[in-house]
Each structure stands twice: as C-alpha cells, then as structure tokens.
JSON list of C-alpha atoms in Angstrom, two decimals:
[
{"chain": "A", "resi": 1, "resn": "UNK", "atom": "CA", "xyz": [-41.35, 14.07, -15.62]},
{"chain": "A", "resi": 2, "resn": "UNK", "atom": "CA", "xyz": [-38.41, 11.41, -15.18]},
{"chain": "A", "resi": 3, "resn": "UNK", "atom": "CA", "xyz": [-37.12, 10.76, -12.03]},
{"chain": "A", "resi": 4, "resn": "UNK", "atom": "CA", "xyz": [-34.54, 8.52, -10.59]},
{"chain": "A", "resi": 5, "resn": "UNK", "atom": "CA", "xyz": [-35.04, 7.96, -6.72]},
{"chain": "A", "resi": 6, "resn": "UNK", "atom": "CA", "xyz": [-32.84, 5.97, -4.29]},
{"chain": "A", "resi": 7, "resn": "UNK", "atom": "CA", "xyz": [-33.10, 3.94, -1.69]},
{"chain": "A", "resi": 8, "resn": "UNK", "atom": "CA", "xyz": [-31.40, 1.83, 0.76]},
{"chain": "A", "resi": 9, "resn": "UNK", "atom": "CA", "xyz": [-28.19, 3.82, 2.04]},
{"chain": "A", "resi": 10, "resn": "UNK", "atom": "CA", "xyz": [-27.20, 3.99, 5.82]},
{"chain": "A", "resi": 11, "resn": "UNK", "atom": "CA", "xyz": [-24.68, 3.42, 8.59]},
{"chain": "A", "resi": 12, "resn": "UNK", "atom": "CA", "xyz": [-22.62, -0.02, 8.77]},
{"chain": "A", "resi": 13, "resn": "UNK", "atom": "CA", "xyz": [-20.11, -1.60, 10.30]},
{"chain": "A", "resi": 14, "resn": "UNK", "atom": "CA", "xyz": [-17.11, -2.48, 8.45]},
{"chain": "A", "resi": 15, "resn": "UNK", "atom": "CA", "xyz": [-17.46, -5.84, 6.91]},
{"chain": "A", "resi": 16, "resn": "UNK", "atom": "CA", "xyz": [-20.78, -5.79, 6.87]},
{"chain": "A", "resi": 17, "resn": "UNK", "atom": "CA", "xyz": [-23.25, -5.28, 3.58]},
{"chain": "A", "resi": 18, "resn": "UNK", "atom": "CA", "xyz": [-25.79, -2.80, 2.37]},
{"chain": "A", "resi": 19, "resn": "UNK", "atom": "CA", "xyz": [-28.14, -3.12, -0.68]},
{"chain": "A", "resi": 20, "resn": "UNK", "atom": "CA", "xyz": [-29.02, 0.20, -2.90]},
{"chain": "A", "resi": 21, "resn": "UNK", "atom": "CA", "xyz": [-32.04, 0.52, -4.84]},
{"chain": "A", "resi": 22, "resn": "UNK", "atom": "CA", "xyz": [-32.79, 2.92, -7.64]},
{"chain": "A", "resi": 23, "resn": "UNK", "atom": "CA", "xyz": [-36.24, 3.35, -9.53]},
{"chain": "A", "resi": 24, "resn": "UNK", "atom": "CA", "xyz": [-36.88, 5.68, -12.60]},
{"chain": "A", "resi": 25, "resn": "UNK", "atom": "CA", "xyz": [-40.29, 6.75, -12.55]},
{"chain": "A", "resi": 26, "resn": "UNK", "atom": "CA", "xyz": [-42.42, 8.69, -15.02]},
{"chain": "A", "resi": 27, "resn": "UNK", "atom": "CA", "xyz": [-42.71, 8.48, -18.85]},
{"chain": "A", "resi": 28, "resn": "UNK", "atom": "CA", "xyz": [-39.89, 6.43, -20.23]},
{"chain": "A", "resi": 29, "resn": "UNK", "atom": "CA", "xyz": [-39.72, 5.14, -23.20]},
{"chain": "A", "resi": 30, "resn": "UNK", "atom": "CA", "xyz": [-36.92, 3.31, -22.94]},
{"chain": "A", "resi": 31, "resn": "UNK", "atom": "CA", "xyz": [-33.83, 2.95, -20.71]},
{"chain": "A", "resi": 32, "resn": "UNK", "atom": "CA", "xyz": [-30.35, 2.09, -21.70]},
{"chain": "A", "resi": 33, "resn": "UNK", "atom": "CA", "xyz": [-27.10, 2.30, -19.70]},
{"chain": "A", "resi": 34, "resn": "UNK", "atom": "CA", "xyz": [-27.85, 2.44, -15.65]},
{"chain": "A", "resi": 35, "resn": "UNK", "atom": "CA", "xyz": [-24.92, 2.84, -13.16]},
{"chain": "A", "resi": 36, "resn": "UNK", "atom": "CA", "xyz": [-23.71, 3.90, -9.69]},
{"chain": "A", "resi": 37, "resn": "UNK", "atom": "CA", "xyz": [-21.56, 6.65, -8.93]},
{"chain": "A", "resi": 38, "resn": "UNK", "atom": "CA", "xyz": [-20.03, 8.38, -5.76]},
{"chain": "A", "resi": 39, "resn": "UNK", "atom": "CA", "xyz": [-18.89, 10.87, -4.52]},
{"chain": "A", "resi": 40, "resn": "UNK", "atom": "CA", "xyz": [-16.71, 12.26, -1.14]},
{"chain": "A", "resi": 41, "resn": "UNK", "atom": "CA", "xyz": [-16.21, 16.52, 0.11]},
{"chain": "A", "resi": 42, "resn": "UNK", "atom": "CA", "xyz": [-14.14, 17.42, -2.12]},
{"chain": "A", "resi": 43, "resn": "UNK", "atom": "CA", "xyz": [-13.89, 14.66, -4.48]},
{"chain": "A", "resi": 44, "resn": "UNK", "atom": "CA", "xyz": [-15.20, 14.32, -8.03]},
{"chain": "A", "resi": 45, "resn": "UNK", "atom": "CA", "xyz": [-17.50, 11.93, -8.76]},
{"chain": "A", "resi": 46, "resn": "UNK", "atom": "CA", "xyz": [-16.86, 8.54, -10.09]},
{"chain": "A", "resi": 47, "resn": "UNK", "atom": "CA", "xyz": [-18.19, 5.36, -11.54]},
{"chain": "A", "resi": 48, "resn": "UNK", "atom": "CA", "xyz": [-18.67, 2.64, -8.85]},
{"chain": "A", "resi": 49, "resn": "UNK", "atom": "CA", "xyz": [-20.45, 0.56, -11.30]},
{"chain": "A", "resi": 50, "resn": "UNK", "atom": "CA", "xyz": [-22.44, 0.24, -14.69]},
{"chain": "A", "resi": 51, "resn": "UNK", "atom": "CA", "xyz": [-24.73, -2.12, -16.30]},
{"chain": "A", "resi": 52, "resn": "UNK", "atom": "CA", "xyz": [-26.37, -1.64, -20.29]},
{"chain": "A", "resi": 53, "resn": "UNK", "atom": "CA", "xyz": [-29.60, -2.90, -21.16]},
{"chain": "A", "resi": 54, "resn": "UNK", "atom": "CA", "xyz": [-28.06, -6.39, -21.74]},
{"chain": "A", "resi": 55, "resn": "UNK", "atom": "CA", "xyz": [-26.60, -6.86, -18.14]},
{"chain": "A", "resi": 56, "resn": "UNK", "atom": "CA", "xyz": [-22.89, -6.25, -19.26]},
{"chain": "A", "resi": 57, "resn": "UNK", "atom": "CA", "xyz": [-21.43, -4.82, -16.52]},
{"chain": "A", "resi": 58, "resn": "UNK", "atom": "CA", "xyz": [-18.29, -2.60, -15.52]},
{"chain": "A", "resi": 59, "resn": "UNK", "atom": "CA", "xyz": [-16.82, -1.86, -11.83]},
{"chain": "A", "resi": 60, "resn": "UNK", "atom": "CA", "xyz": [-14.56, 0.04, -9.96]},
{"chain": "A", "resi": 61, "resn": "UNK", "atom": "CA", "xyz": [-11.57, -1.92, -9.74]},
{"chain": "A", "resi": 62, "resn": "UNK", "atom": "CA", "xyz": [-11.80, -0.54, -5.72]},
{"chain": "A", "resi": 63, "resn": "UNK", "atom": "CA", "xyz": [-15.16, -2.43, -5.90]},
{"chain": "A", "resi": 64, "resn": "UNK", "atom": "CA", "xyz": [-14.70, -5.37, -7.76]},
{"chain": "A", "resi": 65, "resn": "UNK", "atom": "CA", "xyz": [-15.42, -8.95, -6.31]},
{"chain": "A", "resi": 66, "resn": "UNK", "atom": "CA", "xyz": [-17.35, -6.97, -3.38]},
{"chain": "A", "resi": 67, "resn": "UNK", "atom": "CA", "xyz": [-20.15, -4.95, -5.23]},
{"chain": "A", "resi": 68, "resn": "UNK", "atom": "CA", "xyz": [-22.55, -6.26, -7.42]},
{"chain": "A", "resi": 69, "resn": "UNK", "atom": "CA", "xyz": [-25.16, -4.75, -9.62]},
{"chain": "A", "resi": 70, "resn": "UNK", "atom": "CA", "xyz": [-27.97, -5.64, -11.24]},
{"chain": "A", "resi": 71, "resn": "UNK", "atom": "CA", "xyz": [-31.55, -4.63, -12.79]},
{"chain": "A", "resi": 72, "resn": "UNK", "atom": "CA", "xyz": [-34.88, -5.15, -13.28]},
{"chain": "A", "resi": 73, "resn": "UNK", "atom": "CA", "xyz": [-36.22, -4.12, -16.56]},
{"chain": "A", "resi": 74, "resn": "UNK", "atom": "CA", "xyz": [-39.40, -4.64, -15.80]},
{"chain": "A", "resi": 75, "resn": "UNK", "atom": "CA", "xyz": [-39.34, -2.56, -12.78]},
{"chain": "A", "resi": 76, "resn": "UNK", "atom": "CA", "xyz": [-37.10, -0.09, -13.89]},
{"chain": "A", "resi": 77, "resn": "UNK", "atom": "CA", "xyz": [-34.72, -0.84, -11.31]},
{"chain": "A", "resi": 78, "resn": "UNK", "atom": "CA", "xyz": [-31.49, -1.35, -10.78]},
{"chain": "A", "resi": 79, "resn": "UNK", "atom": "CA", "xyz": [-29.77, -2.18, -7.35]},
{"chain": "A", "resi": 80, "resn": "UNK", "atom": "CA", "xyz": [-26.09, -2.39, -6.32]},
{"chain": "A", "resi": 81, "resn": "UNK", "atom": "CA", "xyz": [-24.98, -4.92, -3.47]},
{"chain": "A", "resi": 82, "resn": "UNK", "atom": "CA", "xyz": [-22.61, -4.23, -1.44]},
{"chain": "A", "resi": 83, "resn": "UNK", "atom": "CA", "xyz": [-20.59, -6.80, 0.71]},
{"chain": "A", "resi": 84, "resn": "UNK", "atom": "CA", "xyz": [-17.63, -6.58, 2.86]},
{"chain": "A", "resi": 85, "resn": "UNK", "atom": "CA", "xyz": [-17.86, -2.70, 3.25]},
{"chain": "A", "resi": 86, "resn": "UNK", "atom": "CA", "xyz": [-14.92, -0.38, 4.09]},
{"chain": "A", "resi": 87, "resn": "UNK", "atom": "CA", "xyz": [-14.43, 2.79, 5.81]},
{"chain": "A", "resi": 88, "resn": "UNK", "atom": "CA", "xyz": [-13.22, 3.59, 2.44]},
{"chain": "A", "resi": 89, "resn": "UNK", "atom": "CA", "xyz": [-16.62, 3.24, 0.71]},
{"chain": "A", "resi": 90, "resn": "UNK", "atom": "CA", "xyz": [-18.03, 5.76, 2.74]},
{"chain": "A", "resi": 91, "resn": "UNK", "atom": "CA", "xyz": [-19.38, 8.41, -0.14]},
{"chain": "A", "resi": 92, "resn": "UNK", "atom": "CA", "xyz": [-22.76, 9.92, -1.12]},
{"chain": "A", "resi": 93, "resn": "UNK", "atom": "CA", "xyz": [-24.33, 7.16, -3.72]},
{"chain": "A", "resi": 94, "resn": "UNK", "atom": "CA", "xyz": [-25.61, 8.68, -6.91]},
{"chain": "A", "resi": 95, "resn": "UNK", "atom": "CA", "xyz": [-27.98, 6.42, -9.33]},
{"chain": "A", "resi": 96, "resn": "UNK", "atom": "CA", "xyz": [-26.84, 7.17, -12.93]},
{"chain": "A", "resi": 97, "resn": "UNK", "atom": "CA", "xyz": [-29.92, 6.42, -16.48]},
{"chain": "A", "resi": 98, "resn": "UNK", "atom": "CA", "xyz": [-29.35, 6.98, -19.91]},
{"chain": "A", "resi": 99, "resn": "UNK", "atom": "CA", "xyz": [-32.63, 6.93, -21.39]},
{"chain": "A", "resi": 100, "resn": "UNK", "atom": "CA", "xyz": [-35.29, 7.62, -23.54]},
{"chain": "A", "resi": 101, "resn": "UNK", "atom": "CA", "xyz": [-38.19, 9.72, -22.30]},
{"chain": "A", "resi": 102, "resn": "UNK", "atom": "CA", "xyz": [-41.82, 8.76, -23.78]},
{"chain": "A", "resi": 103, "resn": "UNK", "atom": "CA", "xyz": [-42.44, 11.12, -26.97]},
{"chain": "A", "resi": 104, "resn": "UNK", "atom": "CA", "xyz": [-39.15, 11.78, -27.48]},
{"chain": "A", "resi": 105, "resn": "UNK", "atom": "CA", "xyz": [-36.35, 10.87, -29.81]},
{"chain": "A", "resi": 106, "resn": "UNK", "atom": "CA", "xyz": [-33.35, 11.11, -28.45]},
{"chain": "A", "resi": 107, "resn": "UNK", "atom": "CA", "xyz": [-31.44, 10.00, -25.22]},
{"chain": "A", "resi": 108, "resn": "UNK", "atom": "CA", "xyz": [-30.97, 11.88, -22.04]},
{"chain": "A", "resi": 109, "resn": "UNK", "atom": "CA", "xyz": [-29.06, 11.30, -19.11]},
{"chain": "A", "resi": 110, "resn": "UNK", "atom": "CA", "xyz": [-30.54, 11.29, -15.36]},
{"chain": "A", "resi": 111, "resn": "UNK", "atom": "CA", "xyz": [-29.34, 11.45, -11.95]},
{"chain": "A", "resi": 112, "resn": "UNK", "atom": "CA", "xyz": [-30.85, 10.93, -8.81]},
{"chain": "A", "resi": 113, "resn": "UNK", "atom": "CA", "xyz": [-30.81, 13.02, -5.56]},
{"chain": "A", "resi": 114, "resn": "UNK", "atom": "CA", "xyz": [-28.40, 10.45, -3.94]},
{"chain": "A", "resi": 115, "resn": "UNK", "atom": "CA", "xyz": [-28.36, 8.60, -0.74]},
{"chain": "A", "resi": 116, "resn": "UNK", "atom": "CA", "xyz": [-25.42, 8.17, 1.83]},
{"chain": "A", "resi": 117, "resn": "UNK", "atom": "CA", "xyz": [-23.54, 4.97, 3.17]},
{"chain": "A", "resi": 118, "resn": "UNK", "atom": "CA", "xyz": [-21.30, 5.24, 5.98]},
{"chain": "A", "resi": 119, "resn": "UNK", "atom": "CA", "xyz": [-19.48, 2.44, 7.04]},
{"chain": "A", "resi": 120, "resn": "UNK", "atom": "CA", "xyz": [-17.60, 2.53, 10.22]},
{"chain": "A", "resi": 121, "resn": "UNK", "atom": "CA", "xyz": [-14.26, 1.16, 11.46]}
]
C-alpha cells in the first residue's frame, strides 16, 4: 500500500515562511514526477510546483522566486519552501507522485490527504 503523507502546514503571518514535507511510504518501485498542488472552497486545484526525477522543476508563476521545491530520493521526499507568504497563498496543500509501485509495471499517480497553510494579514 502506497501512501503519500504531509507534513508541515500551519498558521503564519504574512511575510513570514513555512516548509512542507511529503513522504511516500510503502512498496515503490520507483518514483518519477513529484509536485505540489492547492486548492481554495470552491476552487479547482492547481499546480503550485513540480519537480521530475532529475530535479527539473516548474512553478506557479504566483509562486515563483518565493517557493522552492526540492527532493530527496533517497528518502522519498520531497519538500516545498515557502518564503514571503501571502494572504493569497492561503489553500489546502496537496502532495502530488507519479510512480511505480513494487511488482508492478506501469505508473500510477498518488495524492496525499493534504495539509493546510493559512497565512494571515
């Protein structure tokens, strides 16, 4: 059984920074595209930021220059930093993984349960 779990999310002032976390667990063969998405009431959700399995990344252009991701493949990680927050940003944070399960042969795509950041004015 794959999972994706988050961590990290909260309440912060505006300006201030947060740091996500997101770790697949379970059998995994292999992991390939891993991103951030997020998502308001309402709202559809959409791509904060994505990084493949050789650290190319994509953003937001709402996020770009303040967010950063990265990832661990060691750890099966990957973690989004987030500096000089807005009210704006203020969204339920989804952790996105295209990957492999163990025993498998073909590609499957993951979510996790989410975690929210509030940032305050």
């Amino acid at each position: 059984q794959v999972q994706l779990v988050e961590s990290g999310g909260g309440l912060v002032q505006a300006g201030g920074s947060l740091r996500l976390s997101c770790v697949a667990s379970g059998s995994i063969f292999s992991i390939n595209v891993m991103g951030w998405y997020r998502q308001t009431p309402g709202k559809q959700r959409d791509l904060v930021a994505g990084i493949s399995s050789g650290n190319s990344t994509n953003y937001a252009d709402s996020v770009k220059g303040r967010f950063t991701i990265s990832r661990d493949n060691a750890k099966n990680t990957v973690y989004l930093q987030m500096n000089s927050l807005k009210p704006e940003d203020t969204a339920v944070y989804y952790c996105n993984a295209f990957l492999r399960p163990e025993g498998t042969y073909y590609v499957r795509n993951y979510w996790g349960q989410g975690t929210q950041v509030t940032v305050s004015s």
